[in-house]
Tab-separated table of C-alpha atoms and ligand atoms in Angstrom:
chain	number	residue	atom	x	y	z
A	1	MET	CA	177.538	122.332	86.784
A	2	THR	CA	177.398	123.771	90.333
A	3	THR	CA	174.452	122.391	92.223
A	4	LEU	CA	174.108	123.476	95.868
A	5	LEU	CA	173.232	126.603	97.391
A	6	SER	CA	175.822	129.206	96.531
A	7	GLY	CA	176.600	132.939	96.966
A	8	GLY	CA	175.656	134.860	100.018
A	9	ALA	CA	175.326	138.033	101.929
A	10	ALA	CA	178.138	138.398	104.607
A	11	SER	CA	180.099	135.299	103.765
A	12	ALA	CA	180.173	133.579	100.424
A	13	PRO	CA	180.233	129.778	100.744
A	14	THR	CA	181.962	127.818	98.140
A	15	PRO	CA	179.695	126.895	95.313
A	16	GLY	CA	178.805	123.297	95.615
A	17	GLY	CA	179.188	123.289	99.386
A	18	SER	CA	176.045	122.692	101.444
A	19	SER	CA	175.291	125.285	104.049
A	20	GLU	CA	172.777	124.062	106.698
A	21	THR	CA	172.085	126.896	109.125
A	22	ILE	CA	171.555	130.560	108.542
A	23	LEU	CA	171.147	133.665	110.926
A	24	VAL	CA	168.497	135.901	109.476
A	25	ARG	CA	167.981	139.573	110.525
A	26	GLY	CA	164.415	140.111	109.381
A	27	GLY	CA	162.227	143.085	108.997
A	28	ARG	CA	163.575	144.438	105.758
A	29	PRO	CA	161.617	144.340	102.513
A	30	LEU	CA	162.971	142.470	99.706
A	31	ILE	CA	163.698	144.639	96.756
A	32	GLY	CA	165.256	143.983	93.296
A	33	ASN	CA	165.324	141.603	90.457
A	34	VAL	CA	165.636	137.761	90.339
A	35	THR	CA	165.942	135.455	87.475
A	36	VAL	CA	164.080	132.192	87.417
A	37	THR	CA	165.306	129.620	84.884
A	38	GLY	CA	164.131	126.123	83.929
A	39	ALA	CA	161.482	124.316	86.123
A	40	LYS	CA	162.802	121.567	88.442
A	41	ASN	CA	159.633	119.567	87.678
A	42	LEU	CA	160.329	119.454	84.018
A	43	ALA	CA	164.135	119.501	83.864
A	44	THR	CA	164.641	116.356	85.867
A	45	LYS	CA	161.874	114.461	83.833
A	46	ALA	CA	163.357	115.748	80.473
A	47	MET	CA	166.719	114.533	81.518
A	48	VAL	CA	165.232	111.012	82.063
A	49	ALA	CA	163.599	111.229	78.572
A	50	SER	CA	167.037	111.483	77.066
A	51	LEU	CA	167.388	107.779	77.773
A	52	LEU	CA	164.727	107.018	75.061
A	53	GLY	CA	166.728	108.588	72.240
A	54	ASP	CA	168.994	106.860	69.807
A	55	THR	CA	171.132	110.106	69.580
A	56	PRO	CA	172.281	112.618	72.209
A	57	SER	CA	169.894	115.291	73.717
A	58	THR	CA	170.515	118.931	74.610
A	59	LEU	CA	168.499	120.355	77.436
A	60	ARG	CA	168.798	124.090	78.092
A	61	ASP	CA	168.091	126.404	81.126
A	62	VAL	CA	168.707	123.331	83.423
A	63	PRO	CA	168.425	124.917	86.918
A	64	GLU	CA	171.477	124.542	89.350
A	65	ILE	CA	169.665	122.726	91.842
A	66	SER	CA	170.586	119.344	93.773
A	67	ASP	CA	167.678	117.482	92.215
A	68	ALA	CA	168.953	117.944	88.689
A	69	GLN	CA	172.365	116.820	90.124
A	70	VAL	CA	170.717	113.680	91.353
A	71	VAL	CA	169.340	112.731	88.141
A	72	ARG	CA	172.520	113.431	86.253
A	73	SER	CA	174.158	111.205	88.712
A	74	LEU	CA	171.525	108.470	88.214
A	75	LEU	CA	171.879	108.767	84.439
A	76	GLU	CA	175.666	108.430	84.636
A	77	VAL	CA	175.260	105.319	86.931
A	78	HIS	CA	173.285	103.921	83.929
A	79	GLY	CA	175.988	104.790	81.564
A	80	VAL	CA	174.615	107.965	79.959
A	81	ARG	CA	177.305	110.416	79.259
A	82	VAL	CA	176.267	113.692	80.582
A	83	THR	CA	178.472	116.745	79.674
A	84	ASP	CA	178.009	120.571	79.983
A	85	GLY	CA	176.906	122.210	76.919
A	86	ALA	CA	178.611	125.407	75.346
A	87	GLU	CA	175.736	127.682	76.527
A	88	PRO	CA	175.655	128.237	80.387
A	89	GLY	CA	172.915	125.970	82.070
A	90	SER	CA	172.785	123.512	79.112
A	91	LEU	CA	173.431	119.779	79.350
A	92	ILE	CA	174.145	117.210	76.585
A	93	LEU	CA	172.912	113.654	77.441
A	94	ASP	CA	174.359	110.812	75.356
A	95	PRO	CA	172.476	107.513	76.216
A	96	SER	CA	174.444	105.440	73.491
A	97	ALA	CA	176.223	103.434	76.177
A	98	ALA	CA	173.371	102.952	78.638
A	99	VAL	CA	173.728	99.982	80.776
A	100	SER	CA	171.804	98.259	83.904
A	101	ALA	CA	172.850	99.578	87.436
A	102	HIS	CA	172.765	97.798	90.397
A	103	MET	CA	170.115	98.656	93.163
A	104	GLU	CA	172.819	99.836	95.674
A	105	GLU	CA	174.390	102.176	93.160
A	106	ILE	CA	170.986	103.590	92.269
A	107	ASP	CA	170.061	104.002	96.096
A	108	ALA	CA	173.444	105.674	96.679
A	109	HIS	CA	172.804	108.254	94.113
A	110	ALA	CA	169.027	108.748	94.502
A	111	GLY	CA	169.329	110.513	97.730
A	112	ALA	CA	166.019	111.943	98.787
A	113	SER	CA	164.745	111.928	95.145
A	114	ARG	CA	161.645	110.132	93.724
A	115	ILE	CA	162.902	110.330	90.164
A	116	PRO	CA	164.208	106.751	89.954
A	117	ILE	CA	160.742	105.701	89.423
A	118	LEU	CA	160.599	107.457	86.257
A	119	PHE	CA	163.571	105.523	84.912
A	120	CYS	CA	161.300	102.324	84.685
A	121	GLY	CA	159.663	102.766	81.202
A	122	PRO	CA	162.891	103.900	79.547
A	123	LEU	CA	165.004	101.353	81.252
A	124	LEU	CA	162.467	98.533	80.422
A	125	HIS	CA	162.485	99.535	76.672
A	126	LEU	CA	166.320	99.942	76.528
A	127	LEU	CA	167.544	97.119	78.805
A	128	GLY	CA	164.486	94.821	79.534
A	129	GLU	CA	164.804	95.452	83.312
A	130	ALA	CA	164.752	98.205	85.869
A	131	PHE	CA	165.269	98.692	89.687
A	132	ILE	CA	163.914	101.213	92.062
A	133	PRO	CA	165.123	101.663	95.727
A	134	ASP	CA	162.763	102.752	98.278
A	135	LEU	CA	161.989	106.275	97.281
A	136	GLY	CA	162.470	109.608	99.234
A	137	GLY	CA	161.249	113.009	98.268
A	138	CYS	CA	159.796	115.699	100.685
A	139	ARG	CA	157.817	114.277	103.679
A	140	ILE	CA	154.689	115.703	102.865
A	141	GLY	CA	152.424	112.571	102.996
A	142	ASP	CA	152.750	108.943	102.140
A	143	ARG	CA	153.464	109.491	98.568
A	144	PRO	CA	152.861	105.918	97.445
A	145	ILE	CA	153.686	104.720	94.029
A	146	ASN	CA	150.783	102.386	93.396
A	147	PHE	CA	149.595	104.395	90.271
A	148	HIS	CA	153.098	103.861	88.798
A	149	LEU	CA	153.227	100.285	89.284
A	150	ASP	CA	149.576	99.466	88.254
A	151	ALA	CA	150.301	101.498	85.021
A	152	LEU	CA	153.738	99.581	84.430
A	153	ARG	CA	151.814	96.189	84.925
A	154	GLU	CA	149.234	97.442	82.364
A	155	PHE	CA	152.158	97.933	79.786
A	156	GLY	CA	153.241	94.311	80.413
A	157	ALA	CA	155.926	94.895	83.181
A	158	VAL	CA	156.548	92.131	85.701
A	159	VAL	CA	156.818	93.883	89.225
A	160	GLU	CA	158.759	92.062	91.808
A	161	LYS	CA	159.173	93.425	95.444
A	162	LEU	CA	162.607	92.876	96.998
A	163	PRO	CA	163.859	93.561	100.343
A	164	SER	CA	165.930	96.605	99.079
A	165	GLY	CA	163.229	97.820	96.558
A	166	ILE	CA	161.544	96.791	93.417
A	167	ARG	CA	162.639	94.898	90.364
A	168	LEU	CA	160.938	95.312	87.104
A	169	SER	CA	161.216	93.253	83.921
A	170	ALA	CA	159.622	93.072	80.506
A	171	PRO	CA	160.261	89.682	79.083
A	172	GLU	CA	157.867	90.253	76.179
A	173	GLY	CA	158.584	93.937	75.632
A	174	LEU	CA	156.021	96.564	76.368
A	175	HIS	CA	152.722	97.068	74.709
A	176	GLY	CA	150.195	99.939	74.628
A	177	ALA	CA	147.539	100.146	77.306
A	178	ASN	CA	144.263	101.616	78.434
A	179	ILE	CA	144.943	103.298	81.644
A	180	GLU	CA	142.715	105.420	83.939
A	181	LEU	CA	144.453	107.076	86.783
A	182	PRO	CA	142.301	107.257	90.012
A	183	TYR	CA	143.560	110.841	90.419
A	184	PRO	CA	145.583	113.160	88.048
A	185	SER	CA	149.006	112.278	89.495
A	186	VAL	CA	151.857	114.371	87.812
A	187	GLY	CA	154.397	111.552	88.453
A	188	ALA	CA	152.145	108.690	87.112
A	189	THR	CA	151.065	110.770	84.063
A	190	GLU	CA	154.746	111.232	83.222
A	191	GLN	CA	155.447	107.477	83.943
A	192	VAL	CA	152.777	106.549	81.285
A	193	LEU	CA	154.178	109.227	78.816
A	194	LEU	CA	157.765	107.981	79.118
A	195	THR	CA	156.696	104.265	78.870
A	196	ALA	CA	154.046	104.478	76.178
A	197	VAL	CA	156.053	106.409	73.564
A	198	ARG	CA	158.079	103.439	72.825
A	199	ALA	CA	155.498	100.638	73.707
A	200	ARG	CA	153.913	98.655	70.848
A	201	GLY	CA	150.594	99.973	69.835
A	202	VAL	CA	148.230	102.774	71.148
A	203	THR	CA	147.934	103.868	74.832
A	204	GLU	CA	144.963	105.704	75.950
A	205	LEU	CA	145.436	107.487	79.270
A	206	ARG	CA	142.272	108.912	81.179
A	207	GLY	CA	142.446	111.035	84.172
A	208	ALA	CA	145.736	112.521	83.145
A	209	ALA	CA	147.555	115.402	84.911
A	210	ILE	CA	147.822	118.259	82.476
A	211	GLU	CA	150.349	120.530	84.468
A	212	PRO	CA	152.399	122.968	82.105
A	213	GLU	CA	155.348	120.892	82.895
A	214	ILE	CA	153.820	117.770	81.621
A	215	MET	CA	152.870	119.818	78.445
A	216	ASP	CA	156.537	120.719	78.039
A	217	LEU	CA	157.506	117.231	78.466
A	218	ILE	CA	155.129	116.155	75.660
A	219	ALA	CA	156.822	118.779	73.637
A	220	VAL	CA	160.191	117.144	74.379
A	221	LEU	CA	158.798	113.680	73.518
A	222	GLN	CA	157.324	115.075	70.188
A	223	LYS	CA	160.638	116.424	69.232
A	224	MET	CA	162.105	113.111	69.767
A	225	GLY	CA	159.473	111.586	67.232
A	226	ALA	CA	156.788	110.499	69.553
A	227	ILE	CA	153.164	110.963	68.497
A	228	ILE	CA	151.045	112.180	71.394
A	229	SER	CA	147.657	113.838	71.346
A	230	TYR	CA	145.396	115.183	74.063
A	231	GLU	CA	141.705	115.692	74.206
A	232	PRO	CA	139.334	117.524	76.709
A	233	ASN	CA	138.522	115.949	80.010
A	234	ARG	CA	142.230	114.844	80.683
A	235	VAL	CA	142.479	112.161	77.957
A	236	ILE	CA	145.883	111.488	76.292
A	237	PHE	CA	146.465	109.282	73.269
A	238	ILE	CA	149.969	107.992	72.602
A	239	GLU	CA	150.896	105.980	69.422
A	240	GLY	CA	153.935	104.016	70.174
A	241	VAL	CA	156.977	104.266	67.901
A	242	ASP	CA	159.923	102.020	67.260
A	243	THR	CA	162.650	104.537	67.675
A	244	LEU	CA	163.158	108.080	69.104
A	245	GLN	CA	165.933	110.607	68.517
A	246	GLY	CA	167.559	113.015	70.893
A	247	TYR	CA	165.947	116.408	71.300
A	248	ASP	CA	167.023	120.006	71.764
A	249	HIS	CA	164.847	121.697	74.143
A	250	ARG	CA	164.830	124.827	76.470
A	251	CYS	CA	162.954	124.038	79.787
A	252	ILE	CA	159.798	125.798	80.623
A	253	PHE	CA	160.333	128.400	83.435
A	254	ASP	CA	159.934	127.477	87.198
A	255	ARG	CA	156.448	128.698	88.072
A	256	ASN	CA	156.948	127.367	91.581
A	257	GLU	CA	159.934	129.534	92.130
A	258	ALA	CA	158.177	132.451	90.590
A	259	ALA	CA	155.350	132.306	92.754
A	260	SER	CA	157.645	131.838	95.806
A	261	TRP	CA	159.380	135.120	95.068
A	262	ALA	CA	155.972	136.780	94.437
A	263	CYS	CA	154.929	135.814	97.815
A	264	ALA	CA	158.206	136.999	99.393
A	265	ALA	CA	157.533	140.310	97.899
A	266	LEU	CA	153.918	140.444	99.512
A	267	ALA	CA	155.054	139.096	102.991
A	268	THR	CA	158.060	141.440	103.400
A	269	ASP	CA	156.304	144.386	101.646
A	270	GLY	CA	159.041	144.265	99.182
A	271	ASP	CA	158.974	144.813	95.310
A	272	ILE	CA	160.519	142.031	93.274
A	273	PHE	CA	160.823	141.702	89.431
A	274	VAL	CA	160.947	138.053	88.541
A	275	LYS	CA	162.662	137.804	85.301
A	276	GLY	CA	161.733	134.727	83.219
A	277	ALA	CA	158.251	134.516	84.835
A	278	LYS	CA	155.292	134.125	82.314
A	279	GLN	CA	151.723	135.023	82.857
A	280	GLN	CA	150.005	132.138	80.969
A	281	GLU	CA	151.165	129.367	83.429
A	282	MET	CA	150.401	131.445	86.394
A	283	LEU	CA	146.951	132.721	85.598
A	284	THR	CA	145.439	130.903	88.734
A	285	PHE	CA	148.184	132.203	91.071
A	286	LEU	CA	147.849	135.720	89.590
A	287	ASN	CA	144.107	135.693	90.366
A	288	VAL	CA	144.780	134.724	93.951
A	289	TYR	CA	147.669	137.292	94.145
A	290	ARG	CA	145.292	140.129	93.171
A	291	LYS	CA	142.515	138.941	95.470
A	292	VAL	CA	144.902	139.081	98.315
A	293	GLY	CA	145.857	142.686	97.667
A	294	GLY	CA	149.031	141.974	95.637
A	295	TRP	CA	149.988	144.069	92.600
A	296	PHE	CA	151.730	142.769	89.482
A	297	ASP	CA	152.852	143.991	86.149
A	298	VAL	CA	153.287	141.503	83.301
A	299	ARG	CA	156.197	142.571	81.191
A	300	GLU	CA	157.797	141.027	78.132
A	301	ASP	CA	160.736	139.523	80.131
A	302	GLY	CA	159.105	138.742	83.414
A	303	ILE	CA	156.606	139.794	86.107
A	304	ARG	CA	157.055	142.408	88.774
A	305	PHE	CA	155.395	141.675	92.182
A	306	ARG	CA	154.590	143.837	95.132
A	307	ARG	CA	151.672	144.777	97.450
A	308	GLY	CA	148.893	146.952	96.155
A	309	GLY	CA	147.817	148.173	99.569
A	310	ASP	CA	146.642	146.413	102.712
A	311	LEU	CA	146.635	142.707	102.375
A	312	LYS	CA	143.148	141.055	102.448
A	313	PRO	CA	142.162	137.448	103.620
A	314	VAL	CA	141.364	134.865	100.972
A	315	THR	CA	140.269	131.285	100.698
A	316	VAL	CA	142.023	129.003	98.486
A	317	GLU	CA	141.985	125.275	97.687
A	318	THR	CA	144.917	123.587	96.334
A	319	ASP	CA	144.323	121.299	93.232
A	320	VAL	CA	146.009	119.893	90.246
A	321	HIS	CA	146.304	122.136	87.211
A	322	PRO	CA	144.596	124.454	86.228
A	323	GLY	CA	143.863	124.782	89.947
A	324	PHE	CA	146.007	126.488	92.729
A	325	MET	CA	149.140	124.289	92.992
A	326	THR	CA	149.951	122.637	96.291
A	327	ASP	CA	153.436	123.956	96.054
A	328	TRP	CA	152.102	127.738	96.125
A	329	GLN	CA	150.222	127.509	99.396
A	330	GLN	CA	153.318	127.537	101.721
A	331	PRO	CA	154.727	130.960	100.772
A	332	LEU	CA	151.392	132.284	100.362
A	333	ILE	CA	150.463	131.434	103.795
A	334	VAL	CA	153.393	133.470	105.145
A	335	ALA	CA	151.759	136.557	103.363
A	336	LEU	CA	148.463	135.583	104.742
A	337	THR	CA	149.775	136.077	108.340
A	338	GLN	CA	150.087	139.704	107.352
A	339	ALA	CA	146.593	139.955	105.738
A	340	HIS	CA	143.722	141.759	107.610
A	341	GLY	CA	141.179	139.038	108.606
A	342	ARG	CA	140.861	135.248	108.513
A	343	SER	CA	142.040	133.159	105.519
A	344	VAL	CA	141.435	129.539	104.843
A	345	VAL	CA	143.696	127.308	102.759
A	346	HIS	CA	142.326	123.872	101.847
A	347	GLU	CA	145.078	121.338	100.995
A	348	THR	CA	143.630	118.559	98.784
A	349	VAL	CA	146.648	117.179	97.045
A	350	TYR	CA	148.865	115.985	99.977
A	351	GLU	CA	147.659	114.793	103.374
A	352	ASN	CA	150.563	116.242	105.503
A	353	ARG	CA	151.591	119.641	103.888
A	354	PHE	CA	150.853	121.881	106.895
A	355	GLY	CA	153.517	120.778	109.289
A	356	PHE	CA	155.516	123.948	108.273
A	357	THR	CA	153.092	126.128	110.122
A	358	ASP	CA	154.188	125.137	113.612
A	359	ALA	CA	157.337	127.009	112.935
A	360	LEU	CA	155.382	130.062	111.634
A	361	ASN	CA	153.344	129.952	114.991
A	362	LYS	CA	156.419	129.897	116.964
A	363	MET	CA	157.368	133.094	115.176
A	364	GLY	CA	154.085	134.608	116.291
A	365	ALA	CA	151.608	133.724	113.562
A	366	ASP	CA	147.998	132.454	114.332
A	367	ILE	CA	147.372	129.280	112.171
A	368	VAL	CA	145.057	126.625	113.230
A	369	VAL	CA	145.374	123.467	111.183
A	370	HIS	CA	142.302	121.337	110.859
A	371	HIS	CA	143.470	117.735	110.322
A	372	GLU	CA	140.139	116.536	109.057
A	373	GLY	CA	139.563	119.379	106.793
A	374	LEU	CA	136.698	121.871	106.901
A	375	GLU	CA	133.425	121.944	105.189
A	376	ALA	CA	132.983	124.736	102.647
A	377	GLU	CA	130.045	125.424	100.199
A	378	TYR	CA	131.882	126.598	97.280
A	379	ARG	CA	133.814	123.463	96.689
A	380	ARG	CA	134.735	122.697	93.113
A	381	VAL	CA	136.035	119.436	93.437
A	382	PRO	CA	134.595	116.372	95.534
A	383	ARG	CA	136.383	116.366	99.099
A	384	ARG	CA	139.189	113.751	99.398
A	385	GLU	CA	139.806	111.727	102.510
A	386	LEU	CA	143.387	113.095	103.019
A	387	GLU	CA	142.171	116.732	102.936
A	388	GLN	CA	143.397	119.314	105.620
A	389	ALA	CA	142.600	123.001	106.272
A	390	ALA	CA	144.588	125.957	107.771
A	391	VAL	CA	142.820	129.007	109.132
A	392	ILE	CA	145.201	131.944	109.333
A	393	SER	CA	144.185	135.048	111.254
A	394	GLY	CA	145.939	138.322	110.765
A	395	PRO	CA	147.701	140.547	110.689
A	396	THR	CA	150.332	139.124	113.279
A	397	ALA	CA	153.471	140.616	114.007
A	398	LEU	CA	156.269	137.893	113.438
A	399	HIS	CA	159.358	137.780	115.665
A	400	GLY	CA	162.527	135.834	115.203
A	401	ALA	CA	162.780	132.257	116.281
A	402	ASP	CA	164.825	129.040	115.964
A	403	VAL	CA	163.179	126.976	113.231
A	404	VAL	CA	164.140	123.787	111.348
A	405	VAL	CA	163.290	123.406	107.744
A	406	PRO	CA	161.160	120.299	107.209
A	407	ASP	CA	160.801	120.177	103.331
A	408	LEU	CA	161.360	122.258	100.154
A	409	ARG	CA	158.362	124.583	100.054
A	410	GLY	CA	157.896	124.586	103.767
A	411	GLY	CA	161.373	125.550	104.237
A	412	TYR	CA	161.241	128.348	101.732
A	413	SER	CA	158.147	129.752	103.765
A	414	HIS	CA	160.324	129.567	106.907
A	415	LEU	CA	162.932	131.644	105.263
A	416	ILE	CA	160.528	134.245	104.178
A	417	ALA	CA	158.845	134.121	107.634
A	418	ALA	CA	162.268	134.856	109.206
A	419	LEU	CA	162.776	137.772	106.561
A	420	THR	CA	159.486	139.297	107.493
A	421	ALA	CA	159.908	138.840	111.314
A	422	ASP	CA	161.423	141.409	113.539
A	423	GLY	CA	164.683	140.299	115.022
A	424	GLU	CA	166.988	137.434	114.537
A	425	SER	CA	166.003	133.872	113.378
A	426	THR	CA	168.195	130.870	113.103
A	427	VAL	CA	167.020	128.594	110.128
A	428	ARG	CA	168.450	125.139	110.335
A	429	ASN	CA	168.649	122.488	107.735
A	430	VAL	CA	168.371	125.000	104.709
A	431	GLY	CA	170.423	122.731	102.617
A	432	ILE	CA	167.188	121.110	101.629
A	433	LEU	CA	166.296	124.069	99.736
A	434	SER	CA	168.930	123.637	97.065
A	435	ARG	CA	166.616	120.776	95.909
A	436	GLY	CA	164.500	123.399	94.198
A	437	TYR	CA	165.877	126.935	94.588
A	438	GLU	CA	168.945	127.719	92.576
A	439	ARG	CA	171.629	130.161	93.994
A	440	LEU	CA	169.184	130.896	96.707
A	441	PHE	CA	171.594	132.710	98.915
A	442	THR	CA	172.908	134.890	95.955
A	443	LYS	CA	169.429	135.781	95.076
A	444	LEU	CA	168.405	136.755	98.527
A	445	ALA	CA	171.588	138.828	98.899
A	446	ASP	CA	170.748	140.610	95.668
A	447	LEU	CA	167.456	141.498	97.062
A	448	GLY	CA	168.863	143.034	100.202
A	449	ALA	CA	168.286	140.235	102.596
A	450	ASP	CA	170.328	140.464	105.723
A	451	PHE	CA	171.694	137.000	106.750
A	452	ASP	CA	174.869	135.234	107.729
A	453	ILE	CA	175.689	131.677	106.952
A	454	LEU	CA	176.730	129.840	110.008
A	455	ASP	CA	177.771	126.556	108.759
B	501	EPU	N1	149.553	109.380	94.621
B	501	EPU	C1	149.057	108.223	94.835
B	501	EPU	N2	149.779	107.112	94.292
B	501	EPU	C2	150.629	107.383	93.277
B	501	EPU	C3	151.202	108.537	92.932
B	501	EPU	C4	150.596	109.708	93.522
B	501	EPU	O1	148.294	107.932	95.647
B	501	EPU	O2	151.310	106.178	92.702
B	501	EPU	C5	148.939	110.652	95.295
B	501	EPU	C6	150.090	111.298	95.999
B	501	EPU	O3	150.285	110.756	97.347
B	501	EPU	C7	149.444	112.708	96.264
B	501	EPU	C8	148.836	112.851	94.850
B	501	EPU	O4	148.584	111.516	94.281
B	501	EPU	O5	148.555	112.720	97.294
B	501	EPU	C9	149.641	113.711	94.000
B	501	EPU	O6	150.906	113.197	93.782
B	501	EPU	P1	151.523	113.341	92.415
B	501	EPU	O7	152.064	112.091	91.706
B	501	EPU	O8	150.841	114.181	91.410
B	501	EPU	O9	152.776	114.244	92.729
B	501	EPU	P2	154.355	113.966	92.406
B	501	EPU	O10	154.537	113.555	91.002
B	501	EPU	O11	155.064	112.867	93.437
B	501	EPU	C10	155.016	116.219	91.638
B	501	EPU	C11	155.923	117.269	92.027
B	501	EPU	C12	155.711	117.906	93.411
B	501	EPU	C13	154.285	118.609	93.376
B	501	EPU	C14	153.335	117.591	92.674
B	501	EPU	C15	151.829	118.164	92.616
B	501	EPU	C16	157.968	116.516	91.028
B	501	EPU	C17	159.268	115.947	91.083
B	501	EPU	N3	157.211	116.703	92.077
B	501	EPU	O12	154.963	115.419	92.550
B	501	EPU	O13	156.668	118.828	93.610
B	501	EPU	O14	153.784	118.978	94.594
B	501	EPU	O15	153.745	116.836	91.691
B	501	EPU	O16	151.927	119.086	91.619
B	501	EPU	O17	157.633	116.823	89.774
B	501	EPU	C18	157.928	120.307	94.957
B	501	EPU	O18	158.252	120.915	93.888
B	501	EPU	O19	158.248	120.669	96.044
B	501	EPU	C19	156.979	119.014	94.942
B	501	EPU	C20	156.883	118.230	95.961
């Protein structure tokens, strides 16, 4: 499996290489077709779920991203045999020889990923112990793991903090639990699912996240033999079973990547057909897209996106599903710099997810970040302590600049801003984008983007 950014416009880097800096000549609309495959935020979790099976699993449409490669390495460190399947983009994961790994080995393979935390439940069932190094992930807030550790304790795990990370053990095995999450955390919900399916007895989870990727993980687990039901108001019941089998599953499409390309079409005044995008999982995004002046056409095999006229200002609030995803606001904000009027984006999921707007201002945008948030009458959810708001005034002509990618989604927005801007931009640290955007340079080149890979 190739993993890092590959392809390119003028110069084609070796697939698997990690290009860090690109020179972008902006001002050209992105026009053409791109294909999105499996969701990063499902594929990586489904790979971890394979640890729970007594037989090998087959995962299809695994995206060629470095986060998937990290999980593959972590599984291999734990003795799981991972091979490429016959179908392109498929993996076969055989956990029959799974073993405990050392903290240093896990740390060395985890890179910037937060996925090791999700190995806990499966490893506790399989081996009776698990180690987690200090976790990385995008620098978009504190990103604590207290919900995860509290839940694991409820299942009967003993949590021991060590200088290099955390050791968990389950001397008595794990049992079902009644768990209420203080916030519908995606990761903590996955933690509970991956742990409860083989715990003794029934687990009741309240305050669960219900993102489509979580529903797809539930489908994976059900294929393995798990018994999971969900009720209104974010309640999930899991009846623990003694054994699970391997699965054969095709990943749900990556709606974050699809939304990213949709916003790129808006920002650059382009026209992009996103093959593989589906309407159902993007309803909230599509409503905002229409309000901002975007046009879309839902087809059997994907969705076509472009402007429907002048762009209009909008007010949006990020939220857990079915709300407007926090991962959608960064590319949308680039498009909002071209809208006629003042837009407001309230970020309610992470406390530090507007850092990327500094670079957009450097390119000529007018974005003011209110670190304490902004009052608003129309709020659907209670205001959280960590909330921030960005006010975007437009339209502003963007010009080229030298910018450094801070994180995955912020970085993509830098790239799209550079493609929207007149003149040349140098975008540094683009290697991060390989965490979640597969074959990015090839796709950009196919859409007519004008750029050179510098190193
Ligand atoms: N939180 C806690 N304690 C915890 C866990 C979470 O306070 O133990 C807080 C977080 O600090 C944050 C909020 O809860 O303020 C939501 O975090 P959540 O656990 O839902 O996020 P996550 O599981 O770490 C996943 C995605 C993110 C995506 C969020 C929200 C993966 C690998 N990551 O993160 O994706 O933004 O859900 O949908 O699935 C990305 O793709 O770029 C990305 C960051």
